[in-house]
Short mmCIF file of C-alpha atoms and ligand atoms in Angstrom, two decimals:
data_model
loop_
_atom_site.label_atom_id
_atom_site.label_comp_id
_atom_site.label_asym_id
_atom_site.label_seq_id
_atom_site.Cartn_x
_atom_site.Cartn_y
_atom_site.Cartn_z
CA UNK A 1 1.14 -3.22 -0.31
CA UNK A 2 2.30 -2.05 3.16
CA UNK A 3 6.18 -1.76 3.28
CA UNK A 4 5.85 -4.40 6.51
CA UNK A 5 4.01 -6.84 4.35
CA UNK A 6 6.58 -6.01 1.28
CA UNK A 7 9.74 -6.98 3.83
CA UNK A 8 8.05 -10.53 4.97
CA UNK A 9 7.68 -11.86 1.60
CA UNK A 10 10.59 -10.57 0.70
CA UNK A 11 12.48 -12.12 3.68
CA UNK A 12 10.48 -15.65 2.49
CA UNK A 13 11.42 -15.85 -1.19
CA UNK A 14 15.18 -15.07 0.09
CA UNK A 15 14.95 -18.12 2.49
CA UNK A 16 13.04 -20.54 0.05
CA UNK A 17 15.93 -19.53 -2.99
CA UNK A 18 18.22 -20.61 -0.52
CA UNK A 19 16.52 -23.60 0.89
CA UNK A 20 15.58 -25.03 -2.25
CA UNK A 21 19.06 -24.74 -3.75
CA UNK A 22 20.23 -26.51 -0.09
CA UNK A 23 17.68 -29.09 -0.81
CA UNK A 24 18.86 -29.62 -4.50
CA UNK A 25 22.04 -29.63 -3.73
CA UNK A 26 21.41 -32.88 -0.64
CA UNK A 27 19.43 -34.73 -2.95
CA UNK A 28 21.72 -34.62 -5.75
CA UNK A 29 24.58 -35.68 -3.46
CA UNK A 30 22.29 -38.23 -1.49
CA UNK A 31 21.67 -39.72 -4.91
CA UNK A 32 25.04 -40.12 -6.07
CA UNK A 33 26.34 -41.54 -3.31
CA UNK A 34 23.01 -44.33 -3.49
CA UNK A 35 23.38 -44.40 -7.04
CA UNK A 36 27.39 -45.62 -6.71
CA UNK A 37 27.47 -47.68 -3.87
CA UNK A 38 24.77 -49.35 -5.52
CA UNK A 39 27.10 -50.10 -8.86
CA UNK A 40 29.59 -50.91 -7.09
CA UNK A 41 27.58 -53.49 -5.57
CA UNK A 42 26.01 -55.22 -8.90
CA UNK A 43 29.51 -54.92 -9.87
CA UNK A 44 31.27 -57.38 -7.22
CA UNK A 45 28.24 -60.08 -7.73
CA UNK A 46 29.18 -59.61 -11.90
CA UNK A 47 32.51 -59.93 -10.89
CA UNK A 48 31.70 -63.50 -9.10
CA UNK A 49 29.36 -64.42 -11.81
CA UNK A 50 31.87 -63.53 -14.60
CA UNK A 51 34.83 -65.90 -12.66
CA UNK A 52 32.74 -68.38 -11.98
CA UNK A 53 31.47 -69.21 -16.04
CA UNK A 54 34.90 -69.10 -17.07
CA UNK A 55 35.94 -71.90 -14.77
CA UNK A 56 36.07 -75.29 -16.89
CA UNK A 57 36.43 -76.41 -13.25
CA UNK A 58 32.38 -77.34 -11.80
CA UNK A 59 34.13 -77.34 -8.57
CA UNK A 60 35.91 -73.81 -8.43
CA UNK A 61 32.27 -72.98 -9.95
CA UNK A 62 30.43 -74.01 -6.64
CA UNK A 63 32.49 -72.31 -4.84
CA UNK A 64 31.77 -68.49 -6.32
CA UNK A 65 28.60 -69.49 -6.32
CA UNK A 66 29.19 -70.36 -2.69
CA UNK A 67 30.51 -67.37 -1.73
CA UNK A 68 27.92 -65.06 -3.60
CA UNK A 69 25.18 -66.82 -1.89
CA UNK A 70 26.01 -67.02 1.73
CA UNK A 71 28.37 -63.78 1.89
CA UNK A 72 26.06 -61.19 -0.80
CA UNK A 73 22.71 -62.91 -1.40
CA UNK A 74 20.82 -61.72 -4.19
CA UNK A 75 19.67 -58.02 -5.28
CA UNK A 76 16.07 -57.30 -6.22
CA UNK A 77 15.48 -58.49 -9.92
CA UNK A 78 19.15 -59.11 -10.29
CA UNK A 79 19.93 -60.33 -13.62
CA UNK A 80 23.57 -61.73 -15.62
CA UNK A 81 23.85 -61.22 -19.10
CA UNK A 82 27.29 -63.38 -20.71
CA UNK A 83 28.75 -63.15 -24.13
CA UNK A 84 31.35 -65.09 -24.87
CA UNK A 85 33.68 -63.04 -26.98
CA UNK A 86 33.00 -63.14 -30.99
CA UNK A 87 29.28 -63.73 -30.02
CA UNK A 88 28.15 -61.12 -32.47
CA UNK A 89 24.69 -61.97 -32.50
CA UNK A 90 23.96 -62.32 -28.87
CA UNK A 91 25.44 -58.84 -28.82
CA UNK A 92 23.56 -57.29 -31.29
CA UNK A 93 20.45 -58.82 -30.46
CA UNK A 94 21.47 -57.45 -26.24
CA UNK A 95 22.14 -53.91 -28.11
CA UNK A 96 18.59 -53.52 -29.13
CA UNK A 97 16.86 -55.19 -26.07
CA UNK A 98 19.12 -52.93 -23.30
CA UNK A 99 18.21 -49.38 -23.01
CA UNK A 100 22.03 -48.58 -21.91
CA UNK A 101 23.70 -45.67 -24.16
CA UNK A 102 26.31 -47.08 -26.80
CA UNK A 103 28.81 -45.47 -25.15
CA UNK A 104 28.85 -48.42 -22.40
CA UNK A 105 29.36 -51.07 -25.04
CA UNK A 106 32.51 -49.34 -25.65
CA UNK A 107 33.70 -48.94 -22.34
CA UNK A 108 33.38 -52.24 -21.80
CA UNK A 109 35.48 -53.17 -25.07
CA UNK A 110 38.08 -50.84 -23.30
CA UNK A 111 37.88 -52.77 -20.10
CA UNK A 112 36.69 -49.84 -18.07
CA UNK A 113 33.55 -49.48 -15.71
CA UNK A 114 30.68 -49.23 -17.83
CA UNK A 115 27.54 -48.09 -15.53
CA UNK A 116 24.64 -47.37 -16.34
CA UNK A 117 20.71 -45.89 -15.03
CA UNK A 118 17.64 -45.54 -16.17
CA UNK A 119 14.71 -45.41 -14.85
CA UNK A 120 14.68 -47.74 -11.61
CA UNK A 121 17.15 -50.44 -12.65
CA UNK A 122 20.89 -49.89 -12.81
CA UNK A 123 23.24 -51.57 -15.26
CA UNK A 124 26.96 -52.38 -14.95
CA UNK A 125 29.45 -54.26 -17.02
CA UNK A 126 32.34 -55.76 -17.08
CA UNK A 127 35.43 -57.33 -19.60
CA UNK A 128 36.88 -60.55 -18.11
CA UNK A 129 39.56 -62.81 -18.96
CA UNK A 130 41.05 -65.63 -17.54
CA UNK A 131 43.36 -68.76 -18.71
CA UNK A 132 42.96 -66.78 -21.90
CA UNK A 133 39.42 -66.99 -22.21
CA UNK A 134 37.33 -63.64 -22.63
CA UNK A 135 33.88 -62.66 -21.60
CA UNK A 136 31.39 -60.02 -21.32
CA UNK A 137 29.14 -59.43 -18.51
CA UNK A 138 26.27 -57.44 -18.85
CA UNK A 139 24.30 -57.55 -14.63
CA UNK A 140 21.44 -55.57 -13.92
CA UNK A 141 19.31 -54.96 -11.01
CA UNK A 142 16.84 -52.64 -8.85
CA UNK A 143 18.21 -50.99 -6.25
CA UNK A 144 14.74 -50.83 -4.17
CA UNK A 145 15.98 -50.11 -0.86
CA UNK A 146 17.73 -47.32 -2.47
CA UNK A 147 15.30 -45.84 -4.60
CA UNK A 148 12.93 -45.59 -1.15
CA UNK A 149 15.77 -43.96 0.67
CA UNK A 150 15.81 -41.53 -1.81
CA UNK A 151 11.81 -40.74 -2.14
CA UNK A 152 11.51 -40.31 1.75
CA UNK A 153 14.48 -37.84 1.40
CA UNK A 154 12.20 -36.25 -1.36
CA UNK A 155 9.49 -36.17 0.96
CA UNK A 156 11.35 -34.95 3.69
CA UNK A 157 12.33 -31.98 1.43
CA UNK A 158 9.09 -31.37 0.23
CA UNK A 159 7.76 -31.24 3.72
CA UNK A 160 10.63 -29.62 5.13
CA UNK A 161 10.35 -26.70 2.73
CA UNK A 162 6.85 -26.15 3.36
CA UNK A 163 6.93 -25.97 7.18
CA UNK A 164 9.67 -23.60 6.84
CA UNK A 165 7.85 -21.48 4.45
CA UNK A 166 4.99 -21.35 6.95
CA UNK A 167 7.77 -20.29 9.91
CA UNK A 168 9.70 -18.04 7.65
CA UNK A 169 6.50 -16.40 6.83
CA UNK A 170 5.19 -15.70 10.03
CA UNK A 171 8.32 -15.23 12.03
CA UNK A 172 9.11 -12.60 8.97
CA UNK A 173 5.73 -10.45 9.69
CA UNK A 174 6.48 -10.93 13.74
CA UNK A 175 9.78 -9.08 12.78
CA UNK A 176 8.34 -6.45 10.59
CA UNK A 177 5.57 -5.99 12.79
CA UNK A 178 8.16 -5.09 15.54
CA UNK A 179 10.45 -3.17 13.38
CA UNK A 180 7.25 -1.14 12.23
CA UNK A 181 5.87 -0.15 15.62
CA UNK A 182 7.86 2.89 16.11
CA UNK A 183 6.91 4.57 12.78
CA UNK A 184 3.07 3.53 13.19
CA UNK A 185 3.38 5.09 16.77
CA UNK A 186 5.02 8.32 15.07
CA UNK A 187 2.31 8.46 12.39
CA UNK A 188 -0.44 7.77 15.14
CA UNK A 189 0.87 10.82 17.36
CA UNK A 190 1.56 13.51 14.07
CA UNK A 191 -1.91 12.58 12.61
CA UNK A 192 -3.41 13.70 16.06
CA UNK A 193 -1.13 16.85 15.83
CA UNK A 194 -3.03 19.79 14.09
CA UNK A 195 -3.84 23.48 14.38
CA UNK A 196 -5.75 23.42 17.60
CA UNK A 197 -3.00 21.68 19.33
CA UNK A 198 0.49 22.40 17.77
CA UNK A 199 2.12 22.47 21.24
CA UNK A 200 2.30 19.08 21.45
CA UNK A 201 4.94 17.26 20.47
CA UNK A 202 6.00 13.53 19.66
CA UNK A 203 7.95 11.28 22.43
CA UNK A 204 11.57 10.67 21.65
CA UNK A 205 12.71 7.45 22.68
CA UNK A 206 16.11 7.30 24.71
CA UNK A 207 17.50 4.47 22.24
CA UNK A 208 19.28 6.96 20.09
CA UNK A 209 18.34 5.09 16.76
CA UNK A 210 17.02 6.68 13.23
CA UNK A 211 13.23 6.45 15.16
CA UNK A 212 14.42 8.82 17.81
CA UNK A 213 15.98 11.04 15.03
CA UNK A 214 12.68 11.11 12.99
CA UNK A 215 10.99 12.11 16.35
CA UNK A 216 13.11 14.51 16.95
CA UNK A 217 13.28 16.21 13.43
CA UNK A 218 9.60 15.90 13.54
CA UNK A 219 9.36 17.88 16.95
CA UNK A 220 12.35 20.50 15.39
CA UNK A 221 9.85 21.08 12.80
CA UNK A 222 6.90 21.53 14.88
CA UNK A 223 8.85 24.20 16.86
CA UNK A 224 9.45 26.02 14.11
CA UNK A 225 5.92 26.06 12.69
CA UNK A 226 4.49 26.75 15.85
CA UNK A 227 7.14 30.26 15.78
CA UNK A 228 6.21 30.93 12.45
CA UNK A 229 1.87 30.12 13.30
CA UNK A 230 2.88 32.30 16.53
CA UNK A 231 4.16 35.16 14.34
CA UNK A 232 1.50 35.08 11.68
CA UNK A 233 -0.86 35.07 14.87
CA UNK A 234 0.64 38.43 15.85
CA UNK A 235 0.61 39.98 12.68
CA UNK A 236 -3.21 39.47 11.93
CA UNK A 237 -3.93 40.74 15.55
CA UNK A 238 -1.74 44.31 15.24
CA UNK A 239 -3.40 44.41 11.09
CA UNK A 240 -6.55 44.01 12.58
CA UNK A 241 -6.29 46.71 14.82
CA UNK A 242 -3.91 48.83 12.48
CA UNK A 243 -6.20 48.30 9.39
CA UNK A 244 -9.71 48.98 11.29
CA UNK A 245 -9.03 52.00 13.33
CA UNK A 246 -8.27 54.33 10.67
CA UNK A 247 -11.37 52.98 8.55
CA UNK A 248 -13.37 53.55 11.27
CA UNK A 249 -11.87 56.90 11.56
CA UNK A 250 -12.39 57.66 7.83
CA UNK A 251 -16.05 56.35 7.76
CA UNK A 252 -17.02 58.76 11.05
CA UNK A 253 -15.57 61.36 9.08
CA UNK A 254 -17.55 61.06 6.51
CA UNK A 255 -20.39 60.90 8.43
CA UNK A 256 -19.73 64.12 10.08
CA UNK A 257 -19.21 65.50 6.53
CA UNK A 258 -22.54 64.10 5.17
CA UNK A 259 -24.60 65.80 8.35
CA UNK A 260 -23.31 69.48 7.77
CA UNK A 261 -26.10 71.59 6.44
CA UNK A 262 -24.37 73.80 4.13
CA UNK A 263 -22.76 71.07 1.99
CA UNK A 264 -23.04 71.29 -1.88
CA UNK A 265 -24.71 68.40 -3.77
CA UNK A 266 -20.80 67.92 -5.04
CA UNK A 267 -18.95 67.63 -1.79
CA UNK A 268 -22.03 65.78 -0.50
CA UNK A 269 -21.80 63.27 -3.41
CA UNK A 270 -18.10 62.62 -2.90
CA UNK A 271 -18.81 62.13 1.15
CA UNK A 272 -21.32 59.54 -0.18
CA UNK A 273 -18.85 57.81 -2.21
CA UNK A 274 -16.28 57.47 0.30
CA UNK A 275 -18.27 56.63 2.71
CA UNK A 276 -19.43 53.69 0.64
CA UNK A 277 -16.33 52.68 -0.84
CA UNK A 278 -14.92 52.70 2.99
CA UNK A 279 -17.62 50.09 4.12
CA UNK A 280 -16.66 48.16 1.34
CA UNK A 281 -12.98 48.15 2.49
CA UNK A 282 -13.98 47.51 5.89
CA UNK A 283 -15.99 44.10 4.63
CA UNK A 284 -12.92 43.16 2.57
CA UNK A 285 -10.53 43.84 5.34
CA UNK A 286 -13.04 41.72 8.08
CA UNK A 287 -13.19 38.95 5.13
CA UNK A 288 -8.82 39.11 4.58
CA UNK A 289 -8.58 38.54 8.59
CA UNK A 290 -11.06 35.80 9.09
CA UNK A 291 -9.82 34.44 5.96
CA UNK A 292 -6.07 34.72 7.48
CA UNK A 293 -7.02 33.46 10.47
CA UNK A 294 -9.03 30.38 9.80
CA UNK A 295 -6.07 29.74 7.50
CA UNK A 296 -3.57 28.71 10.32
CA UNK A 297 -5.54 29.25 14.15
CA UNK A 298 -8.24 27.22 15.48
CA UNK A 299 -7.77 27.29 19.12
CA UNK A 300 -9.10 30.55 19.75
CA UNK A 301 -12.62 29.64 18.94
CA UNK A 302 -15.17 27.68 21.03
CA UNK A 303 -16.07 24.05 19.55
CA UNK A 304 -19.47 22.33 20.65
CA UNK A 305 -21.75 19.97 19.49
CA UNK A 306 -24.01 21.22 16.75
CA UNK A 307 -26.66 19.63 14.12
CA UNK A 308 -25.66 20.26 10.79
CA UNK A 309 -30.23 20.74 9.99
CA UNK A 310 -30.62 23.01 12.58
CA UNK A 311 -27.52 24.80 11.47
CA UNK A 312 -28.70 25.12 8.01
CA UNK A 313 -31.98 26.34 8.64
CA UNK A 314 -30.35 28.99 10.44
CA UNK A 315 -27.97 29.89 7.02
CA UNK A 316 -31.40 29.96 5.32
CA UNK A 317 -32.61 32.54 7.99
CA UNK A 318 -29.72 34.94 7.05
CA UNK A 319 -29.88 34.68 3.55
CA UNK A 320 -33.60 35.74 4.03
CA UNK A 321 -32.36 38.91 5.39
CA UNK A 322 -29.79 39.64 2.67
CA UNK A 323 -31.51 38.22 0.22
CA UNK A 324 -34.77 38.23 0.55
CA UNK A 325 -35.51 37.65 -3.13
CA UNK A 326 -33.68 34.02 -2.74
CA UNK A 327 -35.78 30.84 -3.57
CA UNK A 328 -33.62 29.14 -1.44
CA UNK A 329 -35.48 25.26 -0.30
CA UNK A 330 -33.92 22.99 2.25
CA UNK A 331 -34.65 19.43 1.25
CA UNK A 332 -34.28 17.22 4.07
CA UNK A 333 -35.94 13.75 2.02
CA UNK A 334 -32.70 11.96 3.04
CA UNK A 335 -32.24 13.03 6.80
CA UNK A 336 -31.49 9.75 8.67
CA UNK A 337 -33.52 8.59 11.12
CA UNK A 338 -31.02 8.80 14.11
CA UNK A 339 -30.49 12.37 14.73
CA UNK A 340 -27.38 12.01 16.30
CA UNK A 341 -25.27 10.99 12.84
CA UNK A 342 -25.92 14.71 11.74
CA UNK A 343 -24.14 15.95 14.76
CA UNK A 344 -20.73 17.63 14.29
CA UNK A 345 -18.32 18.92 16.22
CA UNK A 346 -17.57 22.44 15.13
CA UNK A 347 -17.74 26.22 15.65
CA UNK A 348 -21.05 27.66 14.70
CA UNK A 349 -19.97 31.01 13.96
CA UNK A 350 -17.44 29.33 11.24
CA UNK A 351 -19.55 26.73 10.04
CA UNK A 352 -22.78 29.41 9.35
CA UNK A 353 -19.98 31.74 7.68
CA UNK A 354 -18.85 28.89 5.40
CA UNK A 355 -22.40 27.97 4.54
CA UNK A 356 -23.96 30.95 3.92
CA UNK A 357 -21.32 31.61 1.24
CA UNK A 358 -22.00 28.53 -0.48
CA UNK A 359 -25.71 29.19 -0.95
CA UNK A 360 -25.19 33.00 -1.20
CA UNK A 361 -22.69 32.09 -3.91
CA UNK A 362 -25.43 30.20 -5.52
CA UNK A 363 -28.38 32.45 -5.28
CA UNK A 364 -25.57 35.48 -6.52
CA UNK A 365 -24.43 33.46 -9.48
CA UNK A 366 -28.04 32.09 -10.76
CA UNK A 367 -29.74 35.67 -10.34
CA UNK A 368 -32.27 34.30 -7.66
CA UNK A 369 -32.99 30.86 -9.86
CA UNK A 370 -34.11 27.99 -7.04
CA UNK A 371 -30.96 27.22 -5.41
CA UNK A 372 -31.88 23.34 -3.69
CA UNK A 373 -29.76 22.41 -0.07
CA UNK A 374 -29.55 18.40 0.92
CA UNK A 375 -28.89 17.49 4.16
CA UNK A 376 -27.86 13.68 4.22
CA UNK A 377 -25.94 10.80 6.25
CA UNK A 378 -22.85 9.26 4.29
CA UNK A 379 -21.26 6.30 6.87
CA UNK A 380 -18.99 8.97 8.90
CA UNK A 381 -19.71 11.89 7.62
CA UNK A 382 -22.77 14.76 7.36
CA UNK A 383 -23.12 15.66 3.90
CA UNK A 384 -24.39 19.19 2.57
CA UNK A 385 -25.19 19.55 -1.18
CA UNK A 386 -26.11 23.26 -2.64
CA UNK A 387 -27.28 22.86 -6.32
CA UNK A 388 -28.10 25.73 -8.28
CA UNK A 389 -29.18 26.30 -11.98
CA UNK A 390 -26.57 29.37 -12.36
CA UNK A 391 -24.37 31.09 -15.08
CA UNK A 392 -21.91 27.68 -13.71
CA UNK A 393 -18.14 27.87 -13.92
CA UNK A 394 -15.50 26.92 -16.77
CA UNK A 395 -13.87 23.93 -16.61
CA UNK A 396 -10.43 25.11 -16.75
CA UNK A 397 -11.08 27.24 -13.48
CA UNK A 398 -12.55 24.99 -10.74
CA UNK A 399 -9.42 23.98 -10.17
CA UNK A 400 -8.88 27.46 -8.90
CA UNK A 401 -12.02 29.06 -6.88
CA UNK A 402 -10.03 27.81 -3.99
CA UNK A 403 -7.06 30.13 -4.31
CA UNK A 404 -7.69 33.56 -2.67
CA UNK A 405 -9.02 36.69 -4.75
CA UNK A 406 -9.01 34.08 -7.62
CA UNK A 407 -12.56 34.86 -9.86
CA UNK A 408 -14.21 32.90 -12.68
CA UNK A 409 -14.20 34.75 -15.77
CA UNK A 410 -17.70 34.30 -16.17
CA UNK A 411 -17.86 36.64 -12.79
CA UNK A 412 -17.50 40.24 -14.54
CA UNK A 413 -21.28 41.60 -14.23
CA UNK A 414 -21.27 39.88 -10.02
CA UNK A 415 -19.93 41.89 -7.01
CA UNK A 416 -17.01 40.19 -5.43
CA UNK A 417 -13.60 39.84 -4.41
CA UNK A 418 -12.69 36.20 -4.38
CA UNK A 419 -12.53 35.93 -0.45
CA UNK A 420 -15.76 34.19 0.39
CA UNK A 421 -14.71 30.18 -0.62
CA UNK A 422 -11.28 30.00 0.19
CA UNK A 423 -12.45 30.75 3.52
CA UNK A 424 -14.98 28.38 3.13
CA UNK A 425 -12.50 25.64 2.11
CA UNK A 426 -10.02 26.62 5.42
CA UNK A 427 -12.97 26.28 7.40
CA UNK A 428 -14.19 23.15 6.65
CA UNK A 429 -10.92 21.62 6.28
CA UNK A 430 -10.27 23.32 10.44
CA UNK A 431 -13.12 20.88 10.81
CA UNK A 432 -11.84 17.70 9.32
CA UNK A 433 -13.73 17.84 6.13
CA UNK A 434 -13.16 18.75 2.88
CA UNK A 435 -15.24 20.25 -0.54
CA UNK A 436 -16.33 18.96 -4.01
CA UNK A 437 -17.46 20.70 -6.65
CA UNK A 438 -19.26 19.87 -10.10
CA UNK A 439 -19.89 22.61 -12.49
CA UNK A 440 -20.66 23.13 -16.11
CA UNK A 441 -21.35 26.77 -17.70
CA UNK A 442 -25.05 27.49 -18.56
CA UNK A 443 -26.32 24.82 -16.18
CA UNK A 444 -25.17 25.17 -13.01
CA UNK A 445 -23.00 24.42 -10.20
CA UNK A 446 -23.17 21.30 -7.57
CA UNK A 447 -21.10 22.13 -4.28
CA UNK A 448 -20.68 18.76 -1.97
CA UNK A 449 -19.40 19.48 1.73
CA UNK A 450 -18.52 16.42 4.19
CA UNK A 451 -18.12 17.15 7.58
CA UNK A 452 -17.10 14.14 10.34
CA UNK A 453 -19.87 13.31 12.65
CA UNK A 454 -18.96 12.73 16.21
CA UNK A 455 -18.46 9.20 16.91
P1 LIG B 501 -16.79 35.91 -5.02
O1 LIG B 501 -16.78 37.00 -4.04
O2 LIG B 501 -16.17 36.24 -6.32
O3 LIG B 501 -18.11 35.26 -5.15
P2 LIG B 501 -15.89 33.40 -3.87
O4 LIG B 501 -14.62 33.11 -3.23
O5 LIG B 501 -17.13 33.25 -3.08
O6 LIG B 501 -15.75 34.88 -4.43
O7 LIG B 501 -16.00 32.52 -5.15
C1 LIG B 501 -14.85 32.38 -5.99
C2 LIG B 501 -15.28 32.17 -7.42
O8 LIG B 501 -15.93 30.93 -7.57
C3 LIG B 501 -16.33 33.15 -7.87
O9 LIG B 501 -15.75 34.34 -8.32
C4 LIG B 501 -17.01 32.41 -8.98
O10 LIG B 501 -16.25 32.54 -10.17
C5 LIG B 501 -16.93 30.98 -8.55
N1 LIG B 501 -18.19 30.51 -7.94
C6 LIG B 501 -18.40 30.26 -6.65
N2 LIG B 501 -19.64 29.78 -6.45
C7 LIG B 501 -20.24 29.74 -7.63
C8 LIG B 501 -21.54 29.36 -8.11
N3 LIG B 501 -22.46 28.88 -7.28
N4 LIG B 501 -21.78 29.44 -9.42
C9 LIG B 501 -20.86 29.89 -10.28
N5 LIG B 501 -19.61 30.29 -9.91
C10 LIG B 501 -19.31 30.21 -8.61
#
C-alpha cells in the first residue's frame, strides 16, 4: 500500500477512536441526565400519591389529587404500587412480579431513594410516614418522550460518525495527496535521469524544507557521479589509445618478421605465435573497452529507429560469415501484424553486437546443434528468444554469466574470455531492457531479451 494511502487511513481510524469515544461519552451523559430527571419526576407524583392514602381525611385526599392532576398530569403507563407496612404478602407477592434488584427493597426499608431501570420503564420508591402511619410506595412509569430523545441522539451519532468518516477520509487523501506531490515530482524527474543525460539535474524549490534538501542531495550526488562517469570516460579514451598503439606496433612487427626470406622454421614459428596471440589481445582489449564503455556512456552513440526482424536477420548474416557451419533459423510464426510494435529505439551497432553474442554463444556452446531465434510482441516490449540444444549451464552459475570474465565450468574445451554477455547485459539494459535466462546442463539454454518499443 502506497505510504499516501497508508497516512489517510491512518489519519481516519485516529479521528473515528476519538469520535466514537466523544460520542460514548455524550450519550452516556445525555442518558443520565434523562434517566434522573425522569426519577425524580415519578418520584414527586409517588410522593403525592403516598400523602394522599395516608390521609384518613377524603378531603385533604382531593386535594393531592388536585394538585397532581392540574399541576403534573399523568406519565405514560404510570403506575402506584402501596403496602401498608406489615403487609408481608403483598410484598412478597410485588418481589416476584417487579423486575427491580433486591437491593431497592432495602433501600427503601432504609428510607433512601430507591430507583430503578430496566428496559423502558423506570421504577422509584419511597418510605412514608405520617400521624404515625407507615407506607411503601412502589410508582413506575415509561419515560417515552425520553427514551425518543435519546434514540434520535443515537441516530444523530450514528449518522454523524459516518459523514465524518466519509470527510475525514477524503479530506485525509486531499492532504496526503498534497504532501506527496513533491516526492512524486522528485521520483518523476530522477527516473528520467540516466546515462545519456546525467547533466541534468532536479529543481530545488526555494521553500527550504526536507523536499528541497532531498533535491539538493540528489543533485550533490549527481555531480559527483557525473565527475566520477567524466573520469572513467577519460580513462577508457587514453587506455584505448595507450593499449592499441603498441599492439598494433607489436603485430606490424611481426609481420615484418614473418616476410624476411632467410628466417628459420623456429624464429618463423615463434613470429607466428605472437602474431596470433597479439590479435587475440587486440580482440580482448576492443571487447574490455566496449565492454567499459557501454558500462557507464551512452551519449556518444547515435540512437534511431530500428526493427528488431530486420535487425536480426542482419545478426544471422554475420554469423553466416563466422560461422558458416551454424544452423541458425529465424522463426518469425509470432511477428505481430502491426510492424510498428517491433520498432525500438536503439543503436544498431550495439544492439547487432549484443545479439550476435547471444546466438554465437549458442551455436559455440551446442557445437553447431540448431540454435532457433523468436521474434515476438509482448504489450510494450519486442521480445527476442535464442534457444539452443547445447552442453547448457549449471544451476549454481547463471546467477553469474553476467559478471565480467566470469565462465561456466562446463566452458573448459570453448574459446573465450567471459566478455561477450556482460556486455550484452550493459547494452540492453543502455536500452531500457533487461535479460532472462533458463538453462539446464545436457539440454540446453533459453536466453529471453525485452527491449521497449517506441510508443
Ligand atoms: P564466453 O566468451 O566465455 O562465451 P560470455 O560472456 O559470452 O563469455 O558468456 C559467459 C558464460 O556464459 C560462458 O562462459 C558460458 O559459461 C555461459 N554461456 C553463455 N551462453 C551460453 C549458452 N548458450 N550455452 C551454455 N553456456 C552459455
Amino acid at each position: 500500500m502506497k505510504i499516501q494511502n497508508r497516512i489517510a487511513l491512518i489519519f481516519t481510524f485516529l479521528t473515528a477512536g476519538i469520535i466514537i469515544a466523544l460520542s460514548v461519552f455524550v450519550y452516556t451523559f445525555s442518558r443520565k441526565g434523562v434517566e434522573n430527571s425522569f426519577f425524580h419526576r415519578l418520584e414527586v407524583r409517588a410522593d403525592i400519591v403516598g400523602h394522599a392514602s395516608l390521609h384518613e381525611n377524603k378531603s385533604q385526599t382531593s386535594i393531592y389529587y388536585d394538585i397532581k392532576e392540574k399541576h403534573l398530569g399523568d406519565l405514560p403507563y404510570e403506575h402506584h404500587t402501596i403496602i401498608r407496612t406489615g403487609d408481608i404478602d403483598k410484598v412478597n407477592s410485588l418481589k416476584s412480579s417487579l423486575p427491580v434488584s433486591p437491593s431497592f427493597y432495602d433501600q427503601i426499608v432504609r428510607k433512601e431513594p430507591a430507583r430503578y431501570f430496566d428496559s423502558d420503564t423506570s421504577y422509584v420508591g419511597l418510605n412514608i410516614t405520617l400521624e404515625g402511619k407507615n407506607i411503601i410506595i412502589i410508582s413506575k412509569a415509561v419515560d417515552l418522550y425520553g427514551l425518543e430523545e435519546l434514540e434520535n441522539l443515537q441516530n444523530l451519532l450514528v449518522t454523524g460518525f459516518f459523514i465524518a468518516m466519509i470527510f475525514v477520509f477524503t479530506f485525509g487523501k486531499l492532504f496526503s495527496n498534497q504532501v506527496f506531490e513533491p516526492i512524486r515530482r522528485i521520483i518523476r524527474n530522477v527516473k528520467g535521469i540516466n546515462a545519456h543525460n546525467l547533466n541534468q539535474r532536479l529543481t530545488v524549490d526555494e521553500t527550504k524544507d526536507e523536499m528541497g534538501d532531498l533535491s539538493k542531495t540528489f543533485n550533490d550526488m549527481l555531480d559527483r557521479l557525473e565527475i566520477t562517469f567524466e573520469m572513467q570516460n577519460n580513462f577508457v579514451s587514453n587506455a584505448s589509445h595507450e593499449f592499441r598503439t603498441p599492439l598494433t606496433i607489436i603485430s606490424g612487427e611481426a609481420q615484418i618478421g614473418l616476410s624476411l626470406p632467410q628466417l628459420s622454421p623456429e624464429a618463423r614459428e615463434s613470429f607466428q605465435v605472437i602474431f596470433k596471440e597479439v590479435e587475440k589481445l587486440e580482440h580482448l582489449t576492443n571487447s574490455m573497452l566496449n565492454l567499459a564503455q557501454t558500462g557507464f556512456d551512452g551519449k556518444r552513440e547515435q540512437w534511431e529507429k530500428l526493427r528488431i526482424d530486420e535487425l536480426i536477420f542482419s545478426v544471422k548474416g554475420s554469423i553466416d560469415q563466422i560461422m558458416p557451419a551454424n544452423d541458425v533459423t529465424i522463426n518469425f510464426d509470432d511477428l505481430p501484424d502491426d510492424e510498428s510494435m517491433l520498432e525500438v529505439n536503439g543503436n544498431e551497432a550495439l544492439l547487432k553486437a549484443a545479439f550476435t553474442n547471444i546466438v554465437l554463444n549458442s551455436c559455440k556452446y551446442s557445437d553447431n546443434k540448431p540454435v532457433s531465434v523468436i521474434i515476438r510482441n509482448q504489450g510494450p516490449h519486442v521480445v527476442v528468444e535464442v534457444i539452443d540444444q547445447g552442453i547448457g549451464i549449471p544451476n549454481r552459475e547463471i546467477a553469474q554469466i553476467f559478471v565480467p570474465f566470469f565462465r561456466a565450468s562446463n566452458t573448459n574445451r570453448y574459446k573465450g574470455h567471459g566478455i561477450g554477455l556482460p556486455l550484452t547485459n550493459n547494452i540492453i539494459k543502455m536500452h531500457q531492457g533487461s535479460i532472462s535466462v533458463n538453462s539446464t546442463v545436457g539440454v540446453g539454454t533459453h536466453f529471453i531479451t525485452y527491449l521497449p518499443v517506441i510508443r
